[in-house]
mmCIF file of C-alpha atoms in Angstrom:
data_model
loop_
_atom_site.group_PDB
_atom_site.id
_atom_site.type_symbol
_atom_site.label_atom_id
_atom_site.label_comp_id
_atom_site.label_asym_id
_atom_site.label_seq_id
_atom_site.Cartn_x
_atom_site.Cartn_y
_atom_site.Cartn_z
ATOM 1 C CA MET A 1 -3.085 -37.422 13.684
ATOM 2 C CA ARG A 2 -6.144 -39.285 14.913
ATOM 3 C CA LEU A 3 -7.802 -42.263 13.332
ATOM 4 C CA ILE A 4 -11.427 -41.867 12.309
ATOM 5 C CA PRO A 5 -12.561 -45.480 11.943
ATOM 6 C CA GLY A 6 -15.045 -44.797 9.180
ATOM 7 C CA GLY A 7 -18.548 -46.194 8.947
ATOM 8 C CA ALA A 8 -21.892 -44.517 8.384
ATOM 9 C CA PHE A 9 -23.214 -41.231 9.773
ATOM 10 C CA THR A 10 -25.946 -38.723 8.959
ATOM 11 C CA MET A 11 -24.584 -35.688 7.153
ATOM 12 C CA GLY A 12 -26.227 -32.275 6.880
ATOM 13 C CA ALA A 13 -28.922 -30.496 8.873
ATOM 14 C CA MET A 14 -32.511 -29.369 8.441
ATOM 15 C CA ASP A 15 -32.428 -26.633 11.110
ATOM 16 C CA GLY A 16 -29.495 -24.639 9.749
ATOM 17 C CA TYR A 17 -28.894 -22.777 6.487
ATOM 18 C CA PRO A 18 -30.602 -23.994 3.287
ATOM 19 C CA GLU A 19 -27.379 -25.291 1.732
ATOM 20 C CA GLU A 20 -26.925 -27.766 4.604
ATOM 21 C CA ALA A 21 -29.987 -29.786 3.578
ATOM 22 C CA PRO A 22 -30.945 -32.473 2.832
ATOM 23 C CA LEU A 23 -30.046 -34.987 5.490
ATOM 24 C CA ARG A 24 -28.188 -37.823 3.833
ATOM 25 C CA ARG A 25 -26.681 -41.069 5.026
ATOM 26 C CA VAL A 26 -22.974 -41.277 4.246
ATOM 27 C CA ALA A 27 -20.431 -44.071 4.709
ATOM 28 C CA LEU A 28 -16.689 -43.403 4.813
ATOM 29 C CA ASP A 29 -13.603 -45.532 4.707
ATOM 30 C CA PRO A 30 -11.253 -45.045 7.685
ATOM 31 C CA PHE A 31 -8.801 -42.141 7.594
ATOM 32 C CA PHE A 32 -6.365 -40.261 9.798
ATOM 33 C CA ILE A 33 -6.828 -36.524 10.314
ATOM 34 C CA ASP A 34 -4.599 -33.880 11.894
ATOM 35 C CA GLU A 35 -5.397 -33.207 15.545
ATOM 36 C CA THR A 36 -5.231 -29.460 14.913
ATOM 37 C CA PRO A 37 -5.229 -27.048 11.997
ATOM 38 C CA VAL A 38 -1.810 -26.589 10.404
ATOM 39 C CA THR A 39 0.058 -23.945 12.374
ATOM 40 C CA ASN A 40 2.338 -21.133 11.286
ATOM 41 C CA ARG A 41 5.269 -23.084 12.733
ATOM 42 C CA GLN A 42 4.436 -26.115 10.558
ATOM 43 C CA PHE A 43 3.780 -24.032 7.453
ATOM 44 C CA ALA A 44 7.082 -22.200 7.929
ATOM 45 C CA ARG A 45 8.913 -25.554 7.841
ATOM 46 C CA PHE A 46 7.148 -26.380 4.577
ATOM 47 C CA VAL A 47 8.110 -23.054 2.996
ATOM 48 C CA ALA A 48 11.710 -23.391 4.180
ATOM 49 C CA ALA A 49 11.933 -26.885 2.686
ATOM 50 C CA THR A 50 10.263 -26.128 -0.648
ATOM 51 C CA GLY A 51 10.547 -22.399 -1.316
ATOM 52 C CA HIS A 52 6.792 -22.301 -1.864
ATOM 53 C CA VAL A 53 5.384 -18.864 -2.716
ATOM 54 C CA THR A 54 1.758 -18.429 -1.699
ATOM 55 C CA VAL A 55 -0.993 -17.046 -3.890
ATOM 56 C CA ALA A 56 -1.218 -13.878 -1.782
ATOM 57 C CA GLU A 57 2.460 -13.157 -2.459
ATOM 58 C CA VAL A 58 1.897 -12.963 -6.230
ATOM 59 C CA ALA A 59 0.176 -10.079 -8.025
ATOM 60 C CA PRO A 60 -3.153 -11.215 -9.534
ATOM 61 C CA ASP A 61 -3.583 -11.361 -13.299
ATOM 62 C CA PRO A 62 -6.102 -8.633 -14.267
ATOM 63 C CA ARG A 63 -7.330 -10.818 -17.147
ATOM 64 C CA GLN A 64 -8.891 -13.169 -14.587
ATOM 65 C CA TYR A 65 -10.773 -10.313 -12.915
ATOM 66 C CA PRO A 66 -12.641 -8.208 -15.490
ATOM 67 C CA GLY A 67 -13.058 -4.666 -14.233
ATOM 68 C CA MET A 68 -10.541 -4.986 -11.398
ATOM 69 C CA PRO A 69 -9.128 -1.590 -10.345
ATOM 70 C CA PRO A 70 -5.428 -1.373 -11.295
ATOM 71 C CA GLU A 71 -4.424 -0.564 -7.717
ATOM 72 C CA LEU A 72 -5.563 -4.034 -6.672
ATOM 73 C CA ALA A 73 -3.209 -5.800 -9.103
ATOM 74 C CA VAL A 74 -0.545 -6.166 -6.414
ATOM 75 C CA PRO A 75 0.328 -8.940 -3.951
ATOM 76 C CA GLY A 76 -1.939 -8.877 -0.914
ATOM 77 C CA SER A 77 -4.986 -10.428 0.693
ATOM 78 C CA LEU A 78 -8.118 -9.769 2.720
ATOM 79 C CA VAL A 79 -7.884 -8.544 6.304
ATOM 80 C CA PHE A 80 -10.771 -8.339 8.761
ATOM 81 C CA THR A 81 -11.107 -4.741 9.940
ATOM 82 C CA PRO A 82 -13.902 -4.221 12.476
ATOM 83 C CA PRO A 83 -16.004 -1.093 11.985
ATOM 84 C CA ALA A 84 -16.403 1.456 14.769
ATOM 85 C CA GLY A 85 -20.094 0.706 15.266
ATOM 86 C CA PRO A 86 -23.071 -1.293 13.985
ATOM 87 C CA VAL A 87 -23.311 -1.771 10.220
ATOM 88 C CA PRO A 88 -25.699 -3.679 7.921
ATOM 89 C CA LEU A 89 -24.865 -7.384 8.111
ATOM 90 C CA ASP A 90 -25.327 -7.861 4.383
ATOM 91 C CA ARG A 91 -22.334 -5.597 3.653
ATOM 92 C CA PRO A 92 -19.157 -7.657 4.213
ATOM 93 C CA ASP A 93 -17.251 -4.969 2.335
ATOM 94 C CA LEU A 94 -17.664 -2.858 5.494
ATOM 95 C CA TRP A 95 -15.420 -5.194 7.518
ATOM 96 C CA TRP A 96 -13.169 -6.773 4.881
ATOM 97 C CA ARG A 97 -10.485 -4.818 3.067
ATOM 98 C CA PHE A 98 -7.795 -5.800 0.613
ATOM 99 C CA VAL A 99 -4.403 -5.003 2.147
ATOM 100 C CA PRO A 100 -1.327 -4.913 -0.126
ATOM 101 C CA GLY A 101 1.481 -6.903 1.430
ATOM 102 C CA ALA A 102 -0.744 -9.042 3.671
ATOM 103 C CA ASP A 103 0.328 -12.689 3.505
ATOM 104 C CA TRP A 104 0.841 -15.694 5.776
ATOM 105 C CA ARG A 105 3.947 -14.177 7.372
ATOM 106 C CA HIS A 106 2.219 -10.808 7.829
ATOM 107 C CA PRO A 107 -1.471 -11.688 8.224
ATOM 108 C CA GLN A 108 -2.525 -8.127 9.058
ATOM 109 C CA GLY A 109 -0.353 -6.507 6.397
ATOM 110 C CA PRO A 110 3.131 -4.939 6.354
ATOM 111 C CA GLY A 111 4.609 -4.694 9.829
ATOM 112 C CA PRO A 112 5.460 -7.269 12.498
ATOM 113 C CA ASP A 113 5.580 -10.865 11.274
ATOM 114 C CA ILE A 114 4.022 -13.963 12.865
ATOM 115 C CA GLU A 115 7.028 -14.608 15.087
ATOM 116 C CA ALA A 116 7.101 -11.046 16.426
ATOM 117 C CA LEU A 117 3.338 -11.232 16.983
ATOM 118 C CA GLY A 118 3.598 -14.504 18.910
ATOM 119 C CA LEU A 119 1.497 -16.417 16.376
ATOM 120 C CA MET A 120 3.736 -19.415 15.652
ATOM 121 C CA ASP A 121 1.314 -21.863 17.294
ATOM 122 C CA HIS A 122 -1.799 -20.236 15.811
ATOM 123 C CA PRO A 123 -3.370 -21.681 12.652
ATOM 124 C CA VAL A 124 -1.725 -20.453 9.480
ATOM 125 C CA VAL A 125 -4.022 -18.045 7.630
ATOM 126 C CA GLN A 126 -3.826 -16.040 4.418
ATOM 127 C CA VAL A 127 -3.468 -19.295 2.494
ATOM 128 C CA ALA A 128 -5.427 -19.958 -0.689
ATOM 129 C CA TRP A 129 -6.605 -23.437 -1.659
ATOM 130 C CA ALA A 130 -3.529 -24.129 -3.818
ATOM 131 C CA ASP A 131 -1.263 -23.333 -0.867
ATOM 132 C CA ALA A 132 -3.103 -25.783 1.368
ATOM 133 C CA ALA A 133 -3.013 -28.468 -1.325
ATOM 134 C CA ALA A 134 0.726 -27.931 -1.872
ATOM 135 C CA TYR A 135 1.426 -28.325 1.849
ATOM 136 C CA ALA A 136 -0.658 -31.500 1.959
ATOM 137 C CA ARG A 137 1.293 -33.038 -0.945
ATOM 138 C CA TRP A 138 4.608 -32.142 0.685
ATOM 139 C CA ALA A 139 3.479 -33.764 3.934
ATOM 140 C CA GLY A 140 2.365 -36.942 2.133
ATOM 141 C CA LYS A 141 -1.241 -36.231 3.001
ATOM 142 C CA ALA A 142 -4.339 -34.742 1.361
ATOM 143 C CA LEU A 143 -7.053 -32.214 2.087
ATOM 144 C CA PRO A 144 -10.196 -33.795 3.557
ATOM 145 C CA THR A 145 -13.379 -34.183 1.603
ATOM 146 C CA GLU A 146 -16.376 -32.308 2.925
ATOM 147 C CA ALA A 147 -17.809 -35.569 4.254
ATOM 148 C CA GLU A 148 -14.559 -36.526 5.995
ATOM 149 C CA HIS A 149 -14.341 -33.131 7.674
ATOM 150 C CA GLU A 150 -17.944 -33.253 8.871
ATOM 151 C CA CYS A 151 -17.613 -36.809 10.163
ATOM 152 C CA ALA A 152 -14.460 -35.908 12.091
ATOM 153 C CA ALA A 153 -15.997 -32.677 13.419
ATOM 154 C CA ARG A 154 -19.009 -34.490 14.844
ATOM 155 C CA GLY A 155 -16.706 -36.391 17.180
ATOM 156 C CA GLY A 156 -18.864 -39.509 17.116
ATOM 157 C CA LEU A 157 -22.074 -37.688 18.074
ATOM 158 C CA GLU A 158 -25.114 -38.378 15.928
ATOM 159 C CA GLY A 159 -27.842 -35.819 15.332
ATOM 160 C CA MET A 160 -26.381 -33.113 17.574
ATOM 161 C CA ARG A 161 -26.408 -29.444 16.561
ATOM 162 C CA TYR A 162 -22.874 -28.732 17.783
ATOM 163 C CA ALA A 163 -19.720 -30.826 17.951
ATOM 164 C CA TRP A 164 -20.204 -31.166 21.729
ATOM 165 C CA GLY A 165 -24.010 -31.479 22.043
ATOM 166 C CA ASP A 166 -27.117 -29.359 21.553
ATOM 167 C CA GLU A 167 -26.156 -26.391 23.750
ATOM 168 C CA LEU A 168 -23.811 -23.709 22.407
ATOM 169 C CA ALA A 169 -22.163 -22.925 25.740
ATOM 170 C CA PRO A 170 -22.965 -25.744 28.199
ATOM 171 C CA GLY A 171 -22.836 -24.414 31.739
ATOM 172 C CA GLY A 172 -21.596 -21.109 30.341
ATOM 173 C CA ARG A 173 -18.379 -22.712 29.048
ATOM 174 C CA GLN A 174 -17.042 -21.489 25.723
ATOM 175 C CA MET A 175 -16.309 -24.579 23.628
ATOM 176 C CA ALA A 176 -14.709 -22.997 20.568
ATOM 177 C CA ASN A 177 -13.101 -19.786 19.381
ATOM 178 C CA ILE A 178 -16.117 -17.952 17.980
ATOM 179 C CA TRP A 179 -17.148 -14.295 18.148
ATOM 180 C CA GLN A 180 -18.124 -13.226 21.663
ATOM 181 C CA GLY A 181 -20.418 -10.213 21.450
ATOM 182 C CA VAL A 182 -22.205 -8.429 18.615
ATOM 183 C CA PHE A 183 -20.573 -8.909 15.236
ATOM 184 C CA PRO A 184 -18.751 -7.127 13.623
ATOM 185 C CA HIS A 185 -18.031 -4.182 15.920
ATOM 186 C CA ASP A 186 -18.298 -5.442 19.522
ATOM 187 C CA HIS A 187 -16.119 -8.276 20.771
ATOM 188 C CA HIS A 188 -15.832 -9.255 24.433
ATOM 189 C CA GLY A 189 -12.110 -9.900 24.589
ATOM 190 C CA ARG A 190 -9.378 -10.292 21.995
ATOM 191 C CA ALA A 191 -10.692 -11.009 18.511
ATOM 192 C CA GLY A 192 -8.715 -13.197 16.135
ATOM 193 C CA THR A 193 -7.188 -16.646 16.094
ATOM 194 C CA THR A 194 -6.076 -18.481 19.210
ATOM 195 C CA PRO A 195 -3.283 -21.036 19.637
ATOM 196 C CA VAL A 196 -4.420 -24.464 18.463
ATOM 197 C CA GLY A 197 -5.690 -26.721 21.227
ATOM 198 C CA ARG A 198 -6.832 -23.972 23.564
ATOM 199 C CA PHE A 199 -10.435 -25.226 23.586
ATOM 200 C CA PRO A 200 -11.659 -28.726 24.528
ATOM 201 C CA PRO A 201 -11.205 -31.550 22.006
ATOM 202 C CA ASN A 202 -14.194 -33.320 20.538
ATOM 203 C CA GLY A 203 -15.002 -36.987 20.950
ATOM 204 C CA HIS A 204 -12.328 -38.009 18.459
ATOM 205 C CA GLY A 205 -9.624 -36.047 20.293
ATOM 206 C CA LEU A 206 -9.560 -33.323 17.633
ATOM 207 C CA TYR A 207 -9.067 -29.636 18.374
ATOM 208 C CA ASP A 208 -10.549 -26.602 16.636
ATOM 209 C CA MET A 209 -12.709 -28.577 14.211
ATOM 210 C CA ILE A 210 -15.215 -25.836 15.005
ATOM 211 C CA GLY A 211 -14.236 -22.172 15.196
ATOM 212 C CA ASN A 212 -10.801 -20.535 15.117
ATOM 213 C CA VAL A 213 -10.416 -20.775 11.309
ATOM 214 C CA TRP A 214 -12.484 -22.010 8.419
ATOM 215 C CA GLU A 215 -10.787 -25.011 6.805
ATOM 216 C CA TRP A 216 -10.355 -25.768 3.108
ATOM 217 C CA THR A 217 -11.653 -29.097 1.816
ATOM 218 C CA ALA A 218 -10.934 -30.960 -1.401
ATOM 219 C CA ASP A 219 -14.480 -30.676 -2.759
ATOM 220 C CA TRP A 220 -15.921 -28.291 -5.323
ATOM 221 C CA TRP A 221 -18.952 -26.412 -4.054
ATOM 222 C CA GLU A 222 -22.455 -27.501 -4.989
ATOM 223 C CA GLU A 223 -25.435 -25.559 -3.694
ATOM 224 C CA ARG A 224 -27.580 -28.603 -3.017
ATOM 225 C CA PRO A 225 -25.692 -31.716 -1.841
ATOM 226 C CA ARG A 226 -26.757 -34.955 -3.433
ATOM 227 C CA ARG A 227 -28.483 -37.886 -1.799
ATOM 228 C CA ALA A 228 -28.175 -41.489 -2.902
ATOM 229 C CA ALA A 229 -30.760 -42.454 -5.489
ATOM 230 C CA LYS A 230 -33.491 -44.758 -4.200
ATOM 231 C CA ARG A 231 -34.751 -47.653 -6.261
ATOM 232 C CA HIS A 232 -38.072 -47.461 -4.421
ATOM 233 C CA PRO A 233 -39.492 -44.896 -1.936
ATOM 234 C CA ASP A 234 -38.875 -46.947 1.196
ATOM 235 C CA ALA A 235 -35.308 -47.901 0.363
ATOM 236 C CA CYS A 236 -32.457 -46.834 2.619
ATOM 237 C CA CYS A 237 -29.579 -45.650 0.486
ATOM 238 C CA THR A 238 -26.114 -44.596 1.618
ATOM 239 C CA LEU A 239 -23.562 -42.525 -0.254
ATOM 240 C CA ARG A 240 -20.100 -44.050 0.058
ATOM 241 C CA ASN A 241 -17.107 -41.702 0.180
ATOM 242 C CA PRO A 242 -19.055 -38.884 -1.549
ATOM 243 C CA ARG A 243 -17.343 -36.054 -3.375
ATOM 244 C CA GLY A 244 -18.583 -32.571 -4.201
ATOM 245 C CA GLY A 245 -19.671 -30.945 -7.433
ATOM 246 C CA THR A 246 -17.721 -29.902 -10.511
ATOM 247 C CA LEU A 247 -15.424 -26.974 -11.251
ATOM 248 C CA HIS A 248 -17.817 -25.397 -13.746
ATOM 249 C CA ALA A 249 -20.864 -25.780 -11.512
ATOM 250 C CA SER A 250 -18.966 -24.186 -8.623
ATOM 251 C CA PHE A 251 -18.595 -20.802 -10.352
ATOM 252 C CA ASP A 252 -20.342 -17.974 -8.527
ATOM 253 C CA PRO A 253 -23.537 -17.083 -10.446
ATOM 254 C CA ALA A 254 -23.410 -13.601 -8.918
ATOM 255 C CA MET A 255 -20.088 -13.032 -10.753
ATOM 256 C CA PRO A 256 -20.703 -14.521 -14.214
ATOM 257 C CA HIS A 257 -17.576 -12.972 -15.754
ATOM 258 C CA VAL A 258 -15.213 -14.483 -13.163
ATOM 259 C CA LYS A 259 -14.447 -18.116 -13.970
ATOM 260 C CA ILE A 260 -12.742 -19.122 -10.735
ATOM 261 C CA GLY A 261 -13.885 -22.273 -8.975
ATOM 262 C CA ARG A 262 -15.146 -22.385 -5.408
ATOM 263 C CA LYS A 263 -14.270 -25.062 -2.847
ATOM 264 C CA VAL A 264 -16.188 -25.995 0.289
ATOM 265 C CA LEU A 265 -15.060 -24.493 3.595
ATOM 266 C CA LYS A 266 -16.000 -26.249 6.833
ATOM 267 C CA GLY A 267 -15.927 -25.564 10.560
ATOM 268 C CA GLY A 268 -16.673 -21.863 10.908
ATOM 269 C CA SER A 269 -14.198 -19.371 12.359
ATOM 270 C CA HIS A 270 -13.531 -16.827 15.084
ATOM 271 C CA LEU A 271 -15.780 -14.445 13.110
ATOM 272 C CA CYS A 272 -18.906 -16.613 13.406
ATOM 273 C CA ALA A 273 -21.356 -15.082 15.893
ATOM 274 C CA GLU A 274 -24.828 -15.666 17.283
ATOM 275 C CA ASN A 275 -26.085 -12.581 15.407
ATOM 276 C CA HIS A 276 -24.282 -13.410 12.159
ATOM 277 C CA CYS A 277 -23.056 -16.540 10.341
ATOM 278 C CA GLN A 278 -23.970 -19.207 12.883
ATOM 279 C CA ARG A 279 -21.768 -21.686 11.054
ATOM 280 C CA TYR A 280 -19.946 -22.991 14.129
ATOM 281 C CA ARG A 281 -21.600 -26.385 13.553
ATOM 282 C CA PRO A 282 -20.375 -29.579 11.866
ATOM 283 C CA ALA A 283 -23.128 -29.445 9.220
ATOM 284 C CA ALA A 284 -22.338 -25.857 8.209
ATOM 285 C CA ARG A 285 -20.637 -25.249 4.879
ATOM 286 C CA HIS A 286 -19.581 -22.246 2.848
ATOM 287 C CA PRO A 287 -18.249 -21.647 -0.687
ATOM 288 C CA GLU A 288 -14.982 -19.806 -1.272
ATOM 289 C CA MET A 289 -13.071 -19.009 -4.463
ATOM 290 C CA ILE A 290 -9.839 -20.985 -4.588
ATOM 291 C CA ASP A 291 -7.745 -17.838 -5.029
ATOM 292 C CA THR A 292 -8.991 -16.298 -1.768
ATOM 293 C CA ALA A 293 -6.711 -15.744 1.211
ATOM 294 C CA THR A 294 -8.035 -14.152 4.397
ATOM 295 C CA THR A 295 -7.329 -13.773 8.094
ATOM 296 C CA HIS A 296 -9.874 -16.470 8.975
ATOM 297 C CA ILE A 297 -9.191 -19.371 6.580
ATOM 298 C CA GLY A 298 -6.735 -22.197 7.270
ATOM 299 C CA PHE A 299 -6.692 -25.968 6.788
ATOM 300 C CA ARG A 300 -5.766 -29.384 8.129
ATOM 301 C CA CYS A 301 -4.864 -32.631 6.373
ATOM 302 C CA VAL A 302 -5.915 -36.266 6.208
ATOM 303 C CA LYS A 303 -4.192 -39.532 5.364
ATOM 304 C CA ARG A 304 -6.420 -42.282 4.078
ATOM 305 C CA VAL A 305 -5.963 -45.935 4.981
ATOM 306 C CA SER A 306 -7.242 -49.003 3.198
ATOM 307 C CA PRO A 307 -8.115 -51.585 5.872
ATOM 308 C CA PRO A 308 -10.145 -50.518 8.926
ATOM 309 C CA ALA A 309 -7.973 -50.361 12.055
ATOM 310 C CA ALA A 310 -9.007 -52.610 14.931
ATOM 311 C CA GLY A 311 -9.898 -51.450 18.391
ATOM 312 C CA GLY A 312 -11.192 -48.184 19.804
ATOM 313 C CA ARG A 313 -13.073 -45.196 18.517
ATOM 314 C CA SER A 314 -9.961 -43.201 17.776
ATOM 315 C CA SER A 315 -6.216 -43.536 18.199
ATOM 316 C CA ARG A 316 -3.062 -41.546 17.606
ATOM 317 C CA HIS A 317 -0.958 -41.855 14.472
ATOM 318 C CA ARG A 318 2.658 -40.797 14.634
#
């Protein structure tokens, strides 16, 4: 893990998606955060030690999903399946499909497992929020808040668009595992996750805070993040250790009959592209139902400390 010393930073963005605004000043207590997303190798140790069964390995309860086709009431999860050619970008159903039998051991569905596929050092995927939270408890850690994740992802840079500066590919160098080409049908190279640590670390020594996989946070989704209340117009107010919204307010208004909460995802993934979902930025955020497991969502953990640690911008924690 790496120590993030805490302090104040500016959260959000005004030049991204609407849900990233407003800019707000946030102060955090110090915390440690995993250098990389949790890998399949690490998650396998957790499952071996606890016998944990993931959400994707259990058939969903049709009562929670009014109108769900009976054939979907089986264990499984969502798998990215690129179409053969260009499709409308407002139709995610054209590149996502529910695959019975897809789970963290078999992220693409029945067939070779993660070991046979050489994915042991890739981020674990096909994990729902409860699976990530269970791992964190077992490890004596926690899932990061949205503010903690964004602070860590910025790597000490203030006001920059990306985690490494204002240029997406400085000098032509790819800085994160994001989609190379035209999404969702044309990828220049191998699409999918990469082993953790393949791309350069940020200023805090953290890998894959941007790209590779989206990462679960502890916070309920709220469409418009809050700012600190000002006692007078010229006051400078700072939110300290902010948390997200509420379970009820996080429900998807487009699905009024489904009462499943949504948590905040951060960091973007290997499916973020210049022509679609430019969320490979620290300020970017996205809502996801807590029961969802896909081939592009993972997580990492934090461990909070009480007194600020002395010396240096970041340090290792063993």
